[in-house]
PDB file of C-alpha atoms in Angstrom:
ATOM      1  CA  GLY A  24     -19.325  19.145 -18.357  1.00  0.00           C
ATOM      2  CA  GLY A  25     -20.251  15.579 -18.824  1.00  0.00           C
ATOM      3  CA  ALA A  26     -23.354  15.723 -16.631  1.00  0.00           C
ATOM      4  CA  GLY A  27     -25.789  15.966 -19.537  1.00  0.00           C
ATOM      5  CA  GLN A  28     -25.476  12.405 -20.788  1.00  0.00           C
ATOM      6  CA  GLY A  29     -29.111  11.423 -20.290  1.00  0.00           C
ATOM      7  CA  GLY A  30     -30.795   9.198 -17.756  1.00  0.00           C
ATOM      8  CA  ALA A  31     -30.243   5.695 -19.158  1.00  0.00           C
ATOM      9  CA  ARG A  32     -27.590   4.690 -16.677  1.00  0.00           C
ATOM     10  CA  THR A  33     -26.977   0.985 -16.120  1.00  0.00           C
ATOM     11  CA  ASP A  34     -24.295   1.294 -13.498  1.00  0.00           C
ATOM     12  CA  GLY A  35     -26.555   2.232 -10.590  1.00  0.00           C
ATOM     13  CA  GLY A  36     -25.204   5.789 -10.509  1.00  0.00           C
ATOM     14  CA  ARG A  37     -21.655   4.695  -9.817  1.00  0.00           C
ATOM     15  CA  ALA A  38     -20.022   6.590 -12.675  1.00  0.00           C
ATOM     16  CA  GLU A  39     -18.818   9.186 -10.168  1.00  0.00           C
ATOM     17  CA  GLN A  40     -16.389   6.635  -8.748  1.00  0.00           C
ATOM     18  CA  VAL A  41     -14.819   5.980 -12.123  1.00  0.00           C
ATOM     19  CA  SER A  42     -14.543   9.597 -13.195  1.00  0.00           C
ATOM     20  CA  ALA A  43     -13.828  11.216  -9.823  1.00  0.00           C
ATOM     21  CA  GLY A  44     -10.200  11.914 -10.766  1.00  0.00           C
ATOM     22  CA  ARG A  45     -10.010  15.623 -11.558  1.00  0.00           C
ATOM     23  CA  GLY A  46      -8.744  16.933 -14.848  1.00  0.00           C
ATOM     24  CA  GLY A  47      -9.673  13.863 -16.853  1.00  0.00           C
ATOM     25  CA  HIS A  48      -8.471  14.445 -20.390  1.00  0.00           C
ATOM     26  CA  GLY A  49      -9.124  12.139 -23.297  1.00  0.00           C
ATOM     27  CA  THR A  50     -12.023  10.608 -25.123  1.00  0.00           C
ATOM     28  CA  GLY A  51     -13.725   8.593 -22.394  1.00  0.00           C
ATOM     29  CA  ALA A  52     -13.924   5.314 -24.379  1.00  0.00           C
ATOM     30  CA  GLY A  53     -17.716   5.120 -24.053  1.00  0.00           C
ATOM     31  CA  ALA A  54     -19.777   2.318 -22.574  1.00  0.00           C
ATOM     32  CA  GLY A  55     -17.038   0.018 -21.324  1.00  0.00           C
ATOM     33  CA  ALA A  56     -15.533   2.598 -18.972  1.00  0.00           C
ATOM     34  CA  HIS A  57     -17.633   1.562 -15.961  1.00  0.00           C
ATOM     35  CA  GLY A  58     -15.988  -1.869 -15.926  1.00  0.00           C
ATOM     36  CA  ALA A  59     -12.518  -0.541 -15.148  1.00  0.00           C
ATOM     37  CA  GLY A  60     -10.814  -2.506 -12.394  1.00  0.00           C
ATOM     38  CA  ASN A  61      -7.581  -4.075 -11.259  1.00  0.00           C
ATOM     39  CA  SER A  62      -7.683  -6.965 -13.718  1.00  0.00           C
ATOM     40  CA  GLY A  63      -7.704  -5.399 -17.173  1.00  0.00           C
ATOM     41  CA  ASP A  64      -6.331  -7.102 -20.234  1.00  0.00           C
ATOM     42  CA  GLY A  65      -3.263  -4.894 -20.126  1.00  0.00           C
ATOM     43  CA  ALA A  66      -3.915  -3.330 -23.519  1.00  0.00           C
ATOM     44  CA  GLY A  67      -2.565   0.190 -23.348  1.00  0.00           C
ATOM     45  CA  ILE A  68      -2.084   0.079 -19.551  1.00  0.00           C
ATOM     46  CA  ARG A  69       1.457   0.760 -18.461  1.00  0.00           C
ATOM     47  CA  HIS A  70       2.254  -0.576 -15.016  1.00  0.00           C
ATOM     48  CA  THR A  71       4.526   1.700 -13.026  1.00  0.00           C
ATOM     49  CA  ALA A  72       5.883   0.824  -9.614  1.00  0.00           C
ATOM     50  CA  CYS A  73       4.897   3.120  -6.770  1.00  0.00           C
ATOM     51  CA  ASP A  74       7.824   4.931  -5.195  1.00  0.00           C
ATOM     52  CA  ALA A  75       8.258   7.280  -2.252  1.00  0.00           C
ATOM     53  CA  ALA A  76       7.584  10.319  -4.458  1.00  0.00           C
ATOM     54  CA  LYS A  77       4.184   8.977  -5.589  1.00  0.00           C
ATOM     55  CA  ILE A  78       2.720   7.855  -2.288  1.00  0.00           C
ATOM     56  CA  ARG A  79       2.311   9.022   1.303  1.00  0.00           C
ATOM     57  CA  ILE A  80       2.994   6.375   3.954  1.00  0.00           C
ATOM     58  CA  VAL A  81       1.548   6.569   7.455  1.00  0.00           C
ATOM     59  CA  ALA A  82       1.990   4.108  10.346  1.00  0.00           C
ATOM     60  CA  GLN A  83      -1.091   3.589  12.498  1.00  0.00           C
ATOM     61  CA  PRO A  84      -1.231   1.798  15.863  1.00  0.00           C
ATOM     62  CA  LEU A  85      -3.497  -1.230  16.219  1.00  0.00           C
ATOM     63  CA  LYS A  86      -5.208  -2.411  19.400  1.00  0.00           C
ATOM     64  CA  GLU A  87      -5.682  -5.860  17.875  1.00  0.00           C
ATOM     65  CA  PRO A  88      -3.699  -7.789  17.034  1.00  0.00           C
ATOM     66  CA  VAL A  89      -1.331  -6.685  19.788  1.00  0.00           C
ATOM     67  CA  ASN A  90       2.175  -5.465  18.971  1.00  0.00           C
ATOM     68  CA  HIS A  91       1.181  -4.507  15.431  1.00  0.00           C
ATOM     69  CA  LEU A  92       1.317  -1.400  13.283  1.00  0.00           C
ATOM     70  CA  LEU A  93      -0.625  -0.837  10.084  1.00  0.00           C
ATOM     71  CA  LEU A  94       1.200   0.871   7.235  1.00  0.00           C
ATOM     72  CA  VAL A  95      -1.107   2.811   4.928  1.00  0.00           C
ATOM     73  CA  ALA A  96       0.319   3.832   1.542  1.00  0.00           C
ATOM     74  CA  THR A  97      -1.865   6.339  -0.333  1.00  0.00           C
ATOM     75  CA  ASN A  98      -1.254   7.208  -3.976  1.00  0.00           C
ATOM     76  CA  THR A  99      -0.798  10.990  -4.106  1.00  0.00           C
ATOM     77  CA  SER A 100       0.195  11.108  -7.772  1.00  0.00           C
ATOM     78  CA  GLY A 101      -2.123  11.637 -10.700  1.00  0.00           C
ATOM     79  CA  ALA A 102      -1.450   8.193 -12.179  1.00  0.00           C
ATOM     80  CA  ARG A 103      -1.996   4.561 -11.256  1.00  0.00           C
ATOM     81  CA  CYS A 104       0.956   2.723  -9.684  1.00  0.00           C
ATOM     82  CA  ASP A 105       1.652  -0.775  -8.370  1.00  0.00           C
ATOM     83  CA  LEU A 106       2.841  -1.855  -4.914  1.00  0.00           C
ATOM     84  CA  TYR A 107       5.059  -4.911  -5.375  1.00  0.00           C
ATOM     85  CA  PHE A 108       5.912  -7.518  -2.733  1.00  0.00           C
ATOM     86  CA  SER A 109       6.297  -6.024   0.752  1.00  0.00           C
ATOM     87  CA  PRO A 110       7.614  -2.659   1.897  1.00  0.00           C
ATOM     88  CA  ASN A 111      11.284  -2.530   2.876  1.00  0.00           C
ATOM     89  CA  LEU A 112      11.126  -1.394   6.507  1.00  0.00           C
ATOM     90  CA  ARG A 113      14.081  -0.358   8.583  1.00  0.00           C
ATOM     91  CA  PHE A 114      13.777   0.623  12.234  1.00  0.00           C
ATOM     92  CA  ASP A 115      16.482   2.990  13.474  1.00  0.00           C
ATOM     93  CA  GLU A 116      19.800   2.115  11.802  1.00  0.00           C
ATOM     94  CA  ALA A 117      19.015  -1.507  10.871  1.00  0.00           C
ATOM     95  CA  GLN A 118      21.285  -2.827   8.128  1.00  0.00           C
ATOM     96  CA  SER A 119      18.677  -5.048   6.517  1.00  0.00           C
ATOM     97  CA  PRO A 120      14.938  -4.627   6.085  1.00  0.00           C
ATOM     98  CA  LEU A 121      12.402  -6.426   8.247  1.00  0.00           C
ATOM     99  CA  ALA A 122      11.602  -9.977   7.136  1.00  0.00           C
ATOM    100  CA  GLU A 123       8.474 -10.384   5.026  1.00  0.00           C
ATOM    101  CA  LEU A 124       5.767 -12.848   6.016  1.00  0.00           C
ATOM    102  CA  PRO A 125       5.536 -15.384   3.140  1.00  0.00           C
ATOM    103  CA  ASP A 126       2.030 -16.555   4.125  1.00  0.00           C
ATOM    104  CA  SER A 127       0.684 -13.063   3.443  1.00  0.00           C
ATOM    105  CA  LYS A 128       1.463 -13.091  -0.297  1.00  0.00           C
ATOM    106  CA  PRO A 129      -1.685 -11.889  -2.111  1.00  0.00           C
ATOM    107  CA  GLN A 130      -3.123 -13.344  -5.315  1.00  0.00           C
ATOM    108  CA  ALA A 131      -2.247 -10.217  -7.300  1.00  0.00           C
ATOM    109  CA  VAL A 132      -0.120  -7.099  -7.223  1.00  0.00           C
ATOM    110  CA  VAL A 133      -1.832  -4.214  -5.417  1.00  0.00           C
ATOM    111  CA  THR A 134      -2.631  -1.477  -7.946  1.00  0.00           C
ATOM    112  CA  LEU A 135      -3.439   1.978  -6.591  1.00  0.00           C
ATOM    113  CA  SER A 136      -5.432   4.477  -8.586  1.00  0.00           C
ATOM    114  CA  PRO A 137      -4.908   8.108  -7.549  1.00  0.00           C
ATOM    115  CA  GLY A 138      -6.217   8.552  -3.992  1.00  0.00           C
ATOM    116  CA  GLU A 139      -6.410   4.813  -3.253  1.00  0.00           C
ATOM    117  CA  SER A 140      -4.467   3.102  -0.451  1.00  0.00           C
ATOM    118  CA  GLY A 141      -2.630  -0.170   0.060  1.00  0.00           C
ATOM    119  CA  TYR A 142      -1.875  -1.735   3.434  1.00  0.00           C
ATOM    120  CA  ALA A 143       0.836  -3.756   5.157  1.00  0.00           C
ATOM    121  CA  GLY A 144       0.755  -5.190   8.663  1.00  0.00           C
ATOM    122  CA  VAL A 145       3.854  -5.026  10.858  1.00  0.00           C
ATOM    123  CA  LEU A 146       4.440  -7.312  13.837  1.00  0.00           C
ATOM    124  CA  THR A 147       6.848  -5.366  16.032  1.00  0.00           C
ATOM    125  CA  SER A 148       7.429  -7.983  18.746  1.00  0.00           C
ATOM    126  CA  SER A 149       6.123 -11.363  19.849  1.00  0.00           C
ATOM    127  CA  ALA A 150       3.040 -11.269  22.058  1.00  0.00           C
ATOM    128  CA  ASP A 151       4.321 -14.115  24.257  1.00  0.00           C
ATOM    129  CA  GLY A 152       7.763 -12.609  24.883  1.00  0.00           C
ATOM    130  CA  SER A 153       9.589 -15.305  22.898  1.00  0.00           C
ATOM    131  CA  GLY A 154      11.414 -12.783  20.689  1.00  0.00           C
ATOM    132  CA  SER A 155      14.965 -11.798  21.540  1.00  0.00           C
ATOM    133  CA  ASN A 156      17.147  -8.696  21.201  1.00  0.00           C
ATOM    134  CA  GLY A 157      14.227  -6.361  21.791  1.00  0.00           C
ATOM    135  CA  ARG A 158      14.675  -2.646  22.163  1.00  0.00           C
ATOM    136  CA  LYS A 159      12.811   0.603  21.771  1.00  0.00           C
ATOM    137  CA  MET A 160      13.006   2.042  18.238  1.00  0.00           C
ATOM    138  CA  THR A 161      12.345   5.680  17.435  1.00  0.00           C
ATOM    139  CA  ALA A 162      12.864   5.921  13.657  1.00  0.00           C
ATOM    140  CA  LEU A 163      11.237   4.115  10.729  1.00  0.00           C
ATOM    141  CA  SER A 164      12.170   4.379   7.068  1.00  0.00           C
ATOM    142  CA  VAL A 165      10.171   2.726   4.304  1.00  0.00           C
ATOM    143  CA  SER A 166      11.205   2.090   0.729  1.00  0.00           C
ATOM    144  CA  LEU A 167       9.361   0.241  -2.010  1.00  0.00           C
ATOM    145  CA  GLN A 168      10.343  -2.688  -4.168  1.00  0.00           C
ATOM    146  CA  GLY A 169      10.178  -2.751  -7.940  1.00  0.00           C
ATOM    147  CA  ARG A 170       8.627  -5.417 -10.121  1.00  0.00           C
ATOM    148  CA  ASP A 171      11.829  -7.522 -10.126  1.00  0.00           C
ATOM    149  CA  SER A 172      12.246  -7.444  -6.295  1.00  0.00           C
ATOM    150  CA  LYS A 173      15.921  -6.509  -6.678  1.00  0.00           C
ATOM    151  CA  GLY A 174      16.145  -3.779  -4.092  1.00  0.00           C
ATOM    152  CA  SER A 175      14.342  -0.526  -3.537  1.00  0.00           C
ATOM    153  CA  ILE A 176      13.254   2.039  -6.087  1.00  0.00           C
ATOM    154  CA  GLY A 177      12.817   5.768  -5.705  1.00  0.00           C
ATOM    155  CA  GLY A 178      14.444   6.357  -2.329  1.00  0.00           C
ATOM    156  CA  SER A 179      12.855   5.985   1.079  1.00  0.00           C
ATOM    157  CA  ALA A 180      10.350   7.835   3.229  1.00  0.00           C
ATOM    158  CA  ASN A 181      10.779   8.571   6.918  1.00  0.00           C
ATOM    159  CA  VAL A 182       7.559   7.548   8.646  1.00  0.00           C
ATOM    160  CA  ALA A 183       6.488   8.797  12.072  1.00  0.00           C
ATOM    161  CA  ILE A 184       6.100   6.040  14.652  1.00  0.00           C
ATOM    162  CA  PRO A 185       2.836   6.380  16.602  1.00  0.00           C
ATOM    163  CA  GLY A 186       3.693   7.583  20.102  1.00  0.00           C
ATOM    164  CA  GLY A 187       7.272   8.340  19.057  1.00  0.00           C
ATOM    165  CA  SER A 188       8.705   4.872  19.707  1.00  0.00           C
ATOM    166  CA  VAL A 189       7.912   1.171  19.438  1.00  0.00           C
ATOM    167  CA  TYR A 190       9.415  -1.977  20.981  1.00  0.00           C
ATOM    168  CA  VAL A 191      10.876  -4.234  18.264  1.00  0.00           C
ATOM    169  CA  ASP A 192      12.441  -7.682  18.682  1.00  0.00           C
ATOM    170  CA  ASP A 193      13.826 -10.420  16.404  1.00  0.00           C
ATOM    171  CA  SER A 194      10.379 -11.896  15.774  1.00  0.00           C
ATOM    172  CA  ALA A 195       9.282  -8.771  13.844  1.00  0.00           C
ATOM    173  CA  TRP A 196       7.983  -9.090  10.261  1.00  0.00           C
ATOM    174  CA  VAL A 197       5.955  -7.221   7.660  1.00  0.00           C
ATOM    175  CA  THR A 198       3.200  -8.539   5.399  1.00  0.00           C
ATOM    176  CA  TYR A 199       3.086  -8.176   1.662  1.00  0.00           C
ATOM    177  CA  TRP A 200       1.080  -5.181   0.452  1.00  0.00           C
ATOM    178  CA  GLN A 201      -2.668  -5.838   0.582  1.00  0.00           C
ATOM    179  CA  SER A 202      -5.580  -4.003  -1.018  1.00  0.00           C
ATOM    180  CA  ASP A 203      -7.671  -4.347   2.157  1.00  0.00           C
ATOM    181  CA  ALA A 204      -6.627  -3.322   5.683  1.00  0.00           C
ATOM    182  CA  SER A 205      -8.312  -6.388   7.210  1.00  0.00           C
ATOM    183  CA  ASP A 206      -6.108  -8.663   5.077  1.00  0.00           C
ATOM    184  CA  ALA A 207      -2.988  -6.818   6.255  1.00  0.00           C
ATOM    185  CA  THR A 208      -3.934  -7.376   9.907  1.00  0.00           C
ATOM    186  CA  ALA A 209      -5.091 -10.998   9.611  1.00  0.00           C
ATOM    187  CA  TRP A 210      -1.765 -12.457  10.789  1.00  0.00           C
TER     188      TRP A 210
END
């Protein structure tokens, strides 16, 4: 049900976007529901960190900028979750995660509703050859940080590397999570 609400819509027919999540239980809160977004007042909204069990992470190759991958994290759970800071990336058996790029810090935490995606750009090696200790990597594991940035939460996910391997050197870094893919690839 819910389709017989009358024709006096003021949201330009966009209510489908708000209520597209299947199995919506509850009262529907009436007129203010179309204004839902990432910057609510926090009343009654519990922020939960995304973890490897709630999202699917895919690495995609990029033609530009060169030597970059795009990580796409899609919320596969039935509830909203937050992507904090940057993903913890480890290629092969690296002891520490890839460095994060401080300049890429967004204005706000990336909040994913069910089905939405967040993005992080990964520089794998310097374009001018100035990086050192480069080698071909064949494995990538990704874990997610919690709100306090004190390590990973919820385990890690093994992510397939496009083409099976990637060249990584000491200049490699990862951006903070972004809500838009173009922001994740701007560096």
